[in-house]
Structures are given as C-alpha cells and as structure tokens.
mmCIF file of C-alpha atoms in Angstrom:
data_model
loop_
_atom_site.group_PDB
_atom_site.id
_atom_site.type_symbol
_atom_site.label_atom_id
_atom_site.label_comp_id
_atom_site.label_asym_id
_atom_site.label_seq_id
_atom_site.Cartn_x
_atom_site.Cartn_y
_atom_site.Cartn_z
ATOM 1 C CA UNK M 602 84.239 106.118 151.138
ATOM 2 C CA UNK M 603 82.158 109.387 150.281
ATOM 3 C CA UNK M 604 79.937 107.686 147.227
ATOM 4 C CA UNK M 605 79.289 104.933 149.834
ATOM 5 C CA UNK M 606 78.225 106.495 152.103
ATOM 6 C CA UNK M 607 76.184 108.288 150.051
ATOM 7 C CA UNK M 608 74.864 105.527 149.134
ATOM 8 C CA UNK M 609 73.919 104.297 152.070
ATOM 9 C CA UNK M 610 70.911 107.142 152.496
ATOM 10 C CA UNK M 611 67.748 106.186 151.374
ATOM 11 C CA UNK M 612 66.206 108.126 149.014
ATOM 12 C CA UNK M 613 64.334 111.180 149.369
ATOM 13 C CA UNK M 614 61.880 112.848 147.341
ATOM 14 C CA UNK M 615 60.972 116.892 146.461
ATOM 15 C CA UNK M 616 57.331 115.682 145.853
ATOM 16 C CA UNK M 617 56.064 116.710 149.775
ATOM 17 C CA UNK M 618 57.657 120.095 149.899
ATOM 18 C CA UNK M 619 56.719 121.138 146.510
ATOM 19 C CA UNK M 620 53.093 120.224 147.195
ATOM 20 C CA UNK M 621 53.372 122.577 150.615
ATOM 21 C CA UNK M 622 54.442 125.950 148.429
ATOM 22 C CA UNK M 623 52.283 124.438 145.556
ATOM 23 C CA UNK M 624 49.060 125.001 148.787
ATOM 24 C CA UNK M 625 51.024 128.029 150.528
ATOM 25 C CA UNK M 626 51.397 129.913 146.829
ATOM 26 C CA UNK M 627 47.616 129.276 146.362
ATOM 27 C CA UNK M 628 45.932 130.434 149.508
ATOM 28 C CA UNK M 629 48.128 133.561 149.220
ATOM 29 C CA UNK M 630 46.873 134.130 145.714
ATOM 30 C CA UNK M 631 43.469 133.591 146.697
ATOM 31 C CA UNK M 632 43.513 136.136 149.631
ATOM 32 C CA UNK M 633 45.367 138.593 148.041
ATOM 33 C CA UNK M 634 42.765 138.087 144.933
ATOM 34 C CA UNK M 635 39.578 138.883 147.309
ATOM 35 C CA UNK M 636 41.072 141.653 149.478
ATOM 36 C CA UNK M 637 44.019 143.414 147.006
ATOM 37 C CA UNK M 638 40.539 145.257 145.366
ATOM 38 C CA UNK M 639 39.344 146.213 148.559
ATOM 39 C CA UNK M 640 41.526 148.261 150.236
ATOM 40 C CA UNK M 641 41.192 150.813 147.247
ATOM 41 C CA UNK M 642 36.756 150.402 147.677
ATOM 42 C CA UNK M 643 35.282 153.633 148.826
ATOM 43 C CA UNK M 644 33.238 152.373 151.935
ATOM 44 C CA UNK M 645 35.611 153.590 154.447
ATOM 45 C CA UNK M 646 34.873 150.174 156.740
ATOM 46 C CA UNK M 647 35.366 147.771 154.186
ATOM 47 C CA UNK M 648 38.555 149.545 153.350
ATOM 48 C CA UNK M 649 39.783 149.420 157.279
ATOM 49 C CA UNK M 650 39.102 146.135 157.461
ATOM 50 C CA UNK M 651 40.930 144.857 154.129
ATOM 51 C CA UNK M 652 44.396 147.192 155.259
ATOM 52 C CA UNK M 653 43.971 145.140 159.097
ATOM 53 C CA UNK M 654 43.855 141.990 157.025
ATOM 54 C CA UNK M 655 46.975 142.409 154.559
ATOM 55 C CA UNK M 656 48.873 143.922 157.528
ATOM 56 C CA UNK M 657 48.094 140.821 160.101
ATOM 57 C CA UNK M 658 48.297 138.276 156.603
ATOM 58 C CA UNK M 659 51.641 139.609 155.489
ATOM 59 C CA UNK M 660 52.851 139.121 159.427
ATOM 60 C CA UNK M 661 51.943 136.011 159.354
ATOM 61 C CA UNK M 662 53.097 134.661 155.688
ATOM 62 C CA UNK M 663 56.276 136.312 156.245
ATOM 63 C CA UNK M 664 57.139 135.031 159.396
ATOM 64 C CA UNK M 665 56.121 132.186 158.503
ATOM 65 C CA UNK M 666 58.519 131.945 155.329
ATOM 66 C CA UNK M 667 61.603 132.871 157.141
ATOM 67 C CA UNK M 668 60.985 130.247 159.368
ATOM 68 C CA UNK M 669 60.485 127.526 157.148
ATOM 69 C CA UNK M 670 63.349 128.411 154.995
ATOM 70 C CA UNK M 671 65.429 128.233 158.031
ATOM 71 C CA UNK M 672 64.332 125.074 159.056
ATOM 72 C CA UNK M 673 64.863 123.388 155.085
ATOM 73 C CA UNK M 674 68.199 124.932 155.085
ATOM 74 C CA UNK M 675 69.992 124.827 158.277
ATOM 75 C CA UNK M 676 71.465 121.708 159.141
ATOM 76 C CA UNK M 677 69.953 119.764 162.051
ATOM 77 C CA UNK M 678 73.437 119.367 164.336
ATOM 78 C CA UNK M 679 75.855 116.564 163.530
ATOM 79 C CA UNK M 680 78.581 115.217 165.838
ATOM 80 C CA UNK M 681 81.763 116.919 166.181
ATOM 81 C CA UNK M 682 84.395 115.643 163.555
ATOM 82 C CA UNK M 683 87.329 117.638 163.069
ATOM 83 C CA UNK M 684 89.024 116.087 166.430
ATOM 84 C CA UNK M 685 86.655 113.010 166.775
ATOM 85 C CA UNK M 686 84.424 113.422 170.165
ATOM 86 C CA UNK M 687 85.060 110.730 172.474
ATOM 87 C CA UNK M 688 83.724 110.771 175.448
ATOM 88 C CA UNK M 689 85.555 107.855 176.955
ATOM 89 C CA UNK M 690 89.375 110.594 176.764
ATOM 90 C CA UNK M 691 87.563 113.251 177.091
ATOM 91 C CA UNK M 692 87.073 115.379 180.094
ATOM 92 C CA UNK M 693 84.585 114.053 182.945
ATOM 93 C CA UNK M 694 81.989 115.860 182.014
ATOM 94 C CA UNK M 695 81.556 114.518 178.766
ATOM 95 C CA UNK M 696 81.706 111.087 179.836
ATOM 96 C CA UNK M 697 78.315 111.525 182.197
ATOM 97 C CA UNK M 698 76.557 109.733 179.494
ATOM 98 C CA UNK M 699 72.056 108.581 180.658
ATOM 99 C CA UNK M 700 72.103 106.659 177.496
ATOM 100 C CA UNK M 701 74.455 102.911 177.053
ATOM 101 C CA UNK M 702 73.728 99.569 175.617
ATOM 102 C CA UNK M 703 72.569 96.891 178.040
ATOM 103 C CA UNK M 704 76.296 95.671 178.842
ATOM 104 C CA UNK M 705 77.343 99.517 180.094
ATOM 105 C CA UNK M 706 79.438 100.670 176.735
ATOM 106 C CA UNK M 707 78.440 103.699 174.983
ATOM 107 C CA UNK M 708 76.617 104.057 171.769
ATOM 108 C CA UNK M 709 78.716 104.007 168.561
ATOM 109 C CA UNK M 710 78.178 104.788 165.296
ATOM 110 C CA UNK M 711 79.811 102.585 162.365
ATOM 111 C CA UNK M 712 78.198 104.127 159.657
ATOM 112 C CA UNK M 713 79.557 107.646 160.809
ATOM 113 C CA UNK M 714 82.422 105.681 162.923
ATOM 114 C CA UNK M 715 82.038 107.900 165.996
ATOM 115 C CA UNK M 716 80.087 107.723 169.256
ATOM 116 C CA UNK M 717 76.561 108.900 169.564
ATOM 117 C CA UNK M 718 76.260 111.890 172.411
ATOM 118 C CA UNK M 719 72.952 111.333 174.722
ATOM 119 C CA UNK M 720 69.866 111.720 173.019
ATOM 120 C CA UNK M 721 71.572 111.624 168.865
ATOM 121 C CA UNK M 722 70.423 109.054 166.246
ATOM 122 C CA UNK M 723 71.606 108.573 163.023
ATOM 123 C CA UNK M 724 69.262 109.517 160.582
ATOM 124 C CA UNK M 725 69.143 107.109 157.333
ATOM 125 C CA UNK M 726 67.487 110.159 155.109
ATOM 126 C CA UNK M 727 69.926 112.654 155.396
ATOM 127 C CA UNK M 728 72.957 110.153 155.955
ATOM 128 C CA UNK M 729 74.197 111.796 159.558
ATOM 129 C CA UNK M 730 74.229 111.172 163.344
ATOM 130 C CA UNK M 731 72.094 113.783 164.375
ATOM 131 C CA UNK M 732 72.251 115.776 167.602
ATOM 132 C CA UNK M 733 69.092 115.977 169.337
ATOM 133 C CA UNK M 734 67.229 114.674 166.834
ATOM 134 C CA UNK M 735 63.613 114.990 166.798
ATOM 135 C CA UNK M 736 62.329 113.756 163.231
ATOM 136 C CA UNK M 737 62.796 113.396 159.882
ATOM 137 C CA UNK M 738 60.361 115.662 158.290
ATOM 138 C CA UNK M 739 59.460 114.844 154.091
ATOM 139 C CA UNK M 740 57.940 118.062 154.568
ATOM 140 C CA UNK M 741 60.677 120.603 154.811
ATOM 141 C CA UNK M 742 63.261 117.786 153.602
ATOM 142 C CA UNK M 743 65.389 117.908 156.278
ATOM 143 C CA UNK M 744 65.886 116.239 159.669
ATOM 144 C CA UNK M 745 64.407 118.252 162.990
ATOM 145 C CA UNK M 746 67.430 118.268 165.466
ATOM 146 C CA UNK M 747 69.195 120.030 167.615
ATOM 147 C CA UNK M 748 70.239 123.356 165.677
ATOM 148 C CA UNK M 749 66.479 123.338 163.704
ATOM 149 C CA UNK M 750 64.155 122.417 166.048
ATOM 150 C CA UNK M 751 63.411 126.182 167.280
ATOM 151 C CA UNK M 752 62.812 126.916 164.026
ATOM 152 C CA UNK M 753 60.384 123.959 163.004
ATOM 153 C CA UNK M 754 58.455 125.242 165.945
ATOM 154 C CA UNK M 755 58.424 128.200 165.171
ATOM 155 C CA UNK M 756 57.355 127.412 161.211
ATOM 156 C CA UNK M 757 54.167 125.166 163.140
ATOM 157 C CA UNK M 758 53.419 128.422 165.376
ATOM 158 C CA UNK M 759 52.629 130.835 162.657
ATOM 159 C CA UNK M 760 51.696 128.470 160.476
ATOM 160 C CA UNK M 761 48.731 128.012 162.298
ATOM 161 C CA UNK M 762 48.601 132.000 162.984
ATOM 162 C CA UNK M 763 48.341 132.336 158.968
ATOM 163 C CA UNK M 764 45.662 129.291 158.383
ATOM 164 C CA UNK M 765 43.331 130.599 161.563
ATOM 165 C CA UNK M 766 44.057 134.234 160.183
ATOM 166 C CA UNK M 767 43.099 133.149 156.681
ATOM 167 C CA UNK M 768 39.727 131.971 157.605
ATOM 168 C CA UNK M 769 38.197 134.335 159.892
ATOM 169 C CA UNK M 770 39.517 137.474 157.370
ATOM 170 C CA UNK M 771 37.968 135.136 154.591
ATOM 171 C CA UNK M 772 34.708 134.258 156.337
ATOM 172 C CA UNK M 773 32.856 136.756 154.286
ATOM 173 C CA UNK M 774 33.679 135.575 151.425
ATOM 174 C CA UNK M 775 32.709 132.094 151.796
ATOM 175 C CA UNK M 776 29.210 132.824 153.235
ATOM 176 C CA UNK M 777 29.162 134.861 150.059
ATOM 177 C CA UNK M 778 29.862 132.324 147.354
ATOM 178 C CA UNK M 779 27.966 129.629 149.653
ATOM 179 C CA UNK M 780 24.839 131.237 148.788
ATOM 180 C CA UNK M 781 25.693 131.333 145.326
ATOM 181 C CA UNK M 782 26.003 135.267 144.945
ATOM 182 C CA UNK M 783 29.175 134.578 143.334
ATOM 183 C CA UNK M 784 30.224 133.556 139.661
ATOM 184 C CA UNK M 785 30.383 129.633 139.609
ATOM 185 C CA UNK M 786 34.612 129.355 139.048
ATOM 186 C CA UNK M 787 34.932 132.421 141.737
ATOM 187 C CA UNK M 788 32.781 130.205 144.438
ATOM 188 C CA UNK M 789 34.509 127.020 143.668
ATOM 189 C CA UNK M 790 37.842 128.231 143.901
ATOM 190 C CA UNK M 791 36.641 130.592 147.469
ATOM 191 C CA UNK M 792 35.027 126.892 148.675
ATOM 192 C CA UNK M 793 38.020 125.096 147.929
ATOM 193 C CA UNK M 794 40.147 127.480 149.476
ATOM 194 C CA UNK M 795 38.503 127.731 152.754
ATOM 195 C CA UNK M 796 37.852 124.479 153.320
ATOM 196 C CA UNK M 797 41.423 123.299 152.165
ATOM 197 C CA UNK M 798 42.880 126.368 154.990
ATOM 198 C CA UNK M 799 40.286 124.867 157.653
ATOM 199 C CA UNK M 800 41.628 121.398 157.037
ATOM 200 C CA UNK M 801 45.482 122.178 157.055
ATOM 201 C CA UNK M 802 44.372 124.387 160.095
ATOM 202 C CA UNK M 803 42.601 121.696 161.744
ATOM 203 C CA UNK M 804 45.853 118.999 161.334
ATOM 204 C CA UNK M 805 48.257 121.783 161.937
ATOM 205 C CA UNK M 806 46.880 122.742 165.222
ATOM 206 C CA UNK M 807 47.116 119.242 167.017
ATOM 207 C CA UNK M 808 50.487 118.639 165.471
ATOM 208 C CA UNK M 809 52.081 122.190 166.769
ATOM 209 C CA UNK M 810 49.987 121.453 170.892
ATOM 210 C CA UNK M 811 51.574 118.142 170.231
ATOM 211 C CA UNK M 812 55.235 119.816 169.753
ATOM 212 C CA UNK M 813 54.449 122.034 172.772
ATOM 213 C CA UNK M 814 54.108 119.419 174.986
ATOM 214 C CA UNK M 815 56.911 117.691 173.902
ATOM 215 C CA UNK M 816 59.197 120.734 174.141
ATOM 216 C CA UNK M 817 57.340 121.615 177.680
ATOM 217 C CA UNK M 818 58.207 118.419 178.050
ATOM 218 C CA UNK M 819 61.372 118.009 176.819
ATOM 219 C CA UNK M 820 60.574 114.602 174.971
ATOM 220 C CA UNK M 821 61.433 115.037 171.438
ATOM 221 C CA UNK M 822 59.726 112.651 169.011
ATOM 222 C CA UNK M 823 61.556 109.610 168.996
ATOM 223 C CA UNK M 824 62.277 109.507 173.087
ATOM 224 C CA UNK M 825 58.317 110.124 173.455
ATOM 225 C CA UNK M 826 57.437 106.941 170.683
ATOM 226 C CA UNK M 827 60.599 104.625 170.885
ATOM 227 C CA UNK M 828 60.195 104.902 174.463
ATOM 228 C CA UNK M 829 57.374 106.461 176.938
ATOM 229 C CA UNK M 830 54.785 104.418 173.976
ATOM 230 C CA UNK M 831 56.904 101.171 174.224
ATOM 231 C CA UNK M 832 54.624 99.688 176.629
ATOM 232 C CA UNK M 833 54.762 95.691 176.313
ATOM 233 C CA UNK M 834 58.624 96.039 176.015
ATOM 234 C CA UNK M 835 60.982 94.820 179.406
ATOM 235 C CA UNK M 836 64.101 95.994 180.256
ATOM 236 C CA UNK M 837 66.890 93.806 181.448
ATOM 237 C CA UNK M 838 65.740 93.458 185.098
ATOM 238 C CA UNK M 839 61.831 92.423 183.532
ATOM 239 C CA UNK M 840 60.153 95.755 184.456
ATOM 240 C CA UNK M 841 58.257 97.596 182.328
ATOM 241 C CA UNK M 842 60.284 99.700 179.766
ATOM 242 C CA UNK M 843 57.259 102.520 179.572
ATOM 243 C CA UNK M 844 57.520 103.122 183.440
ATOM 244 C CA UNK M 845 61.150 104.443 183.235
ATOM 245 C CA UNK M 846 60.246 107.392 180.836
ATOM 246 C CA UNK M 847 57.004 108.257 182.034
ATOM 247 C CA UNK M 848 59.233 111.220 182.356
ATOM 248 C CA UNK M 849 62.060 112.346 180.969
ATOM 249 C CA UNK M 850 65.211 112.232 182.190
ATOM 250 C CA UNK M 851 66.330 115.862 180.805
ATOM 251 C CA UNK M 852 63.535 117.638 182.442
ATOM 252 C CA UNK M 853 64.258 120.558 183.729
ATOM 253 C CA UNK M 854 60.681 122.587 184.932
ATOM 254 C CA UNK M 855 58.523 123.443 182.194
ATOM 255 C CA UNK M 856 60.252 127.149 181.815
ATOM 256 C CA UNK M 857 63.274 125.783 181.781
ATOM 257 C CA UNK M 858 63.004 123.377 179.074
ATOM 258 C CA UNK M 859 61.167 125.493 176.675
ATOM 259 C CA UNK M 860 64.302 127.761 177.305
ATOM 260 C CA UNK M 861 66.098 125.146 175.771
ATOM 261 C CA UNK M 862 64.508 125.511 172.613
ATOM 262 C CA UNK M 863 63.743 128.655 172.188
ATOM 263 C CA UNK M 864 66.263 129.992 174.174
ATOM 264 C CA UNK M 865 65.904 133.397 176.188
ATOM 265 C CA UNK M 866 62.032 134.572 176.654
ATOM 266 C CA UNK M 867 62.127 137.607 174.600
ATOM 267 C CA UNK M 868 63.379 135.914 171.298
ATOM 268 C CA UNK M 869 60.940 133.362 171.652
ATOM 269 C CA UNK M 870 58.761 134.855 168.706
ATOM 270 C CA UNK M 871 61.735 135.538 166.830
ATOM 271 C CA UNK M 872 63.329 133.210 164.387
ATOM 272 C CA UNK M 873 67.143 133.249 165.227
ATOM 273 C CA UNK M 874 69.693 131.027 167.571
ATOM 274 C CA UNK M 875 71.352 133.643 168.565
ATOM 275 C CA UNK M 876 70.303 133.103 172.137
ATOM 276 C CA UNK M 877 69.763 129.347 172.876
ATOM 277 C CA UNK M 878 72.766 127.906 175.317
ATOM 278 C CA UNK M 879 73.745 124.270 175.051
ATOM 279 C CA UNK M 880 76.195 122.070 172.322
ATOM 280 C CA UNK M 881 73.746 119.550 171.619
ATOM 281 C CA UNK M 882 75.649 117.244 173.183
ATOM 282 C CA UNK M 883 75.955 117.712 176.840
ATOM 283 C CA UNK M 884 72.613 117.792 178.698
ATOM 284 C CA UNK M 885 71.531 118.293 182.215
ATOM 285 C CA UNK M 886 69.588 115.460 183.966
ATOM 286 C CA UNK M 887 67.974 114.653 186.779
ATOM 287 C CA UNK M 888 70.403 112.121 188.778
ATOM 288 C CA UNK M 889 67.823 110.767 191.087
ATOM 289 C CA UNK M 890 65.454 109.942 187.914
ATOM 290 C CA UNK M 891 64.475 105.606 188.030
ATOM 291 C CA UNK M 892 66.219 105.537 184.822
ATOM 292 C CA UNK M 893 69.289 106.791 185.951
ATOM 293 C CA UNK M 894 69.221 104.957 189.380
ATOM 294 C CA UNK M 895 67.922 101.519 187.089
ATOM 295 C CA UNK M 896 71.399 101.801 185.027
ATOM 296 C CA UNK M 897 73.848 102.962 188.279
ATOM 297 C CA UNK M 898 71.828 99.110 189.905
ATOM 298 C CA UNK M 899 72.774 97.599 186.358
ATOM 299 C CA UNK M 900 76.379 98.521 186.713
ATOM 300 C CA UNK M 901 76.970 97.566 190.426
ATOM 301 C CA UNK M 902 75.293 94.637 188.895
ATOM 302 C CA UNK M 903 77.580 94.093 186.570
ATOM 303 C CA UNK M 904 81.033 95.366 188.891
ATOM 304 C CA UNK M 905 79.808 92.803 191.121
ATOM 305 C CA UNK M 906 80.021 90.111 188.467
ATOM 306 C CA UNK M 907 82.595 90.395 187.120
ATOM 307 C CA UNK M 908 85.013 91.062 190.933
ATOM 308 C CA UNK M 909 82.635 87.446 191.157
ATOM 309 C CA UNK M 910 84.264 86.084 188.200
ATOM 310 C CA UNK M 911 88.219 87.273 189.112
ATOM 311 C CA UNK M 912 87.672 85.916 192.208
ATOM 312 C CA UNK M 913 86.852 82.452 191.052
ATOM 313 C CA UNK M 914 89.508 82.508 188.292
ATOM 314 C CA UNK M 915 87.339 82.886 186.067
ATOM 315 C CA UNK M 916 88.472 84.441 182.390
ATOM 316 C CA UNK M 917 86.950 88.187 181.806
ATOM 317 C CA UNK M 918 86.686 89.363 178.169
ATOM 318 C CA UNK M 919 86.251 92.843 178.487
ATOM 319 C CA UNK M 920 85.122 94.193 175.409
ATOM 320 C CA UNK M 921 86.660 96.981 173.621
ATOM 321 C CA UNK M 922 84.596 99.723 172.304
ATOM 322 C CA UNK M 923 85.292 100.528 168.463
ATOM 323 C CA UNK M 924 87.610 103.548 167.292
ATOM 324 C CA UNK M 925 86.459 106.742 166.407
ATOM 325 C CA UNK M 926 87.403 107.923 163.305
ATOM 326 C CA UNK M 927 87.292 110.804 161.189
ATOM 327 C CA UNK M 928 84.751 111.496 158.978
ATOM 328 C CA UNK M 929 83.368 109.799 156.167
ATOM 329 C CA UNK M 930 85.766 106.898 157.095
ATOM 330 C CA UNK M 931 83.669 105.013 159.795
ATOM 331 C CA UNK M 932 81.327 103.367 156.985
ATOM 332 C CA UNK M 933 81.102 99.733 156.768
#
C-alpha cells in the first residue's frame, strides 16, 4: 500500500532549491570578498563601516538560514492518523465544521483515507493532507502548512532584510565598478551581484507584503486564489461565489490573526513555534459571516426537502459517509 501511495505523488525536483542555495552562497561570498579586507583598513571610518556591515549582514544571513532550514525540514502538519480523526464521531467541538460538500457532508480524502478538517487540503506533491495548507513551494522543496507557515514568513522577512542590507552596503562598490575603476572581472561580478540582489529584493519584497496581507486577514494562499478570486463562479443558490469570501470566515481581527501564525508577540521574530496556540484542526470562526449563514440556509433547505419527501411517502436515500482508515490503507 505504501508503494502505491508513493506512486500517487507528483514528482518533485531539487533544482529550484539548489539554485536558491547557489545564489545565496554567491551573494554571501561576494560580500565577504569586498568587506572582510576593509575590516583591517587603517582608515577608521571605513573600518567602522565594514564592521557594522559585517555584523548586520551576518545577523540577517544567520536568521535567514535558520528559518529556511526550518521551513524545509519541518513537517507542514498532517491529519492525525494514530486514531483516525472522525468529526462525525468526535466531540461537538470537532463536528462544527465550516467547509463541507455541497450536500452538507464532511469532506473526505479517499487518497489518505481520512476526513479533512477545515482549511485542510491534499497536497499531491508530498502525498498527504496538510493542515491549514497554504501552498506547495518548490523553492523550499516542501509544502507550507500549519506547522511551518511561521518559518516561511520569517524566511521571507529575513531574506528581504538581507537583500536590502546587501544592496545598501554594496552600493559604494557598485558605483566604483560602474565607473570602471576596478579590474574588468571584479567590476563584472560586482555589477552582476548588485543587479541580481536588486531583482531578488524587488520580487521577494512584493511576495513578502502579499503574505503579510494574507496573514493579517486570515487567508491562506489557497483560500485567496480559489475562493476570493473566483469571481465568475456561482454557488448553489446562484449568488456570486466570491461575494461570500470577501472576508475570511476565520478572521478574528488583525492582531489575533497575526498571533495565530506567529504566536506570542514577544516571539514573533524568533524562528520557533513554542508560543503558538491551536492544533491546526479546530478554528474559531465568525458565526455571523455570510458564508456561515449561507450554509445554514442550505442545511435548512435540505432538511425541509427531506421532511416533505418523507411526508409524501417518497423513498429517501441517505448518503453513507466513507469510513476513515489508518494511514496508508485508504488509498484508491
């Protein structure tokens, strides 16, 4: 069964992450080559400037490296399999679900053989259902989910910080190279590194602020792309599908939304999950949200249809939910 499940995964490549580390090493080496010799310079001003640059850059590089390794090697969060998670038989708290199928049944993953909690999606790349799945990122060779989303945000933060600091401290060297005062090879490498860092800083900064917006509004990338941006799709009652998702049903206010991902405010900028609350399965949600009211209306309509069918003596077919199975035994 395990081999069969592995065959269902999409093939992954390590090329993007290798490229990322090559770029990281190249920029780090170019910085050291230009600034380490200046630490022993007789000019006090240049020596002080190089020391400050070394301290700042190494702080950003260190935090970036730690966050990157954590987001790569941390399991994003999978549905518990020790005792199959079955909300239809669990406590009342577990059975209160926002995301259900059109007929009101709970979502079930036949590949993993388990029910899917709110915000959980099956990731074909890693071959598992991921709690609070954000997206699969080839640049980290991993899926971003409940357990490693904070590390992903910090990787973006410290990556942006390192790139902007690199641009600032390398600007004098770039000007010198642009004026043709360096040897041709040194000038070329300096200019190339500077433009590479500038391009990456532009892209990464935009990506970082986009994820800041997602976090502060309690969206995941999947929820934003599949729901909020799906403007043409109509729901079961013919209403605009995106209108029900203008705001997140899980929105608890900006401060609580940020704490949900980053944990205690005193630990926001530290690459650790020790202060985070929750389990990635149960979520607080707005019971007055348009989506919740919409699903309640659908449930009432379904109950009313069943009542009328029973009163009319019609045969009513009750759907039988699939049975959850231990990990690796639910593959089809």
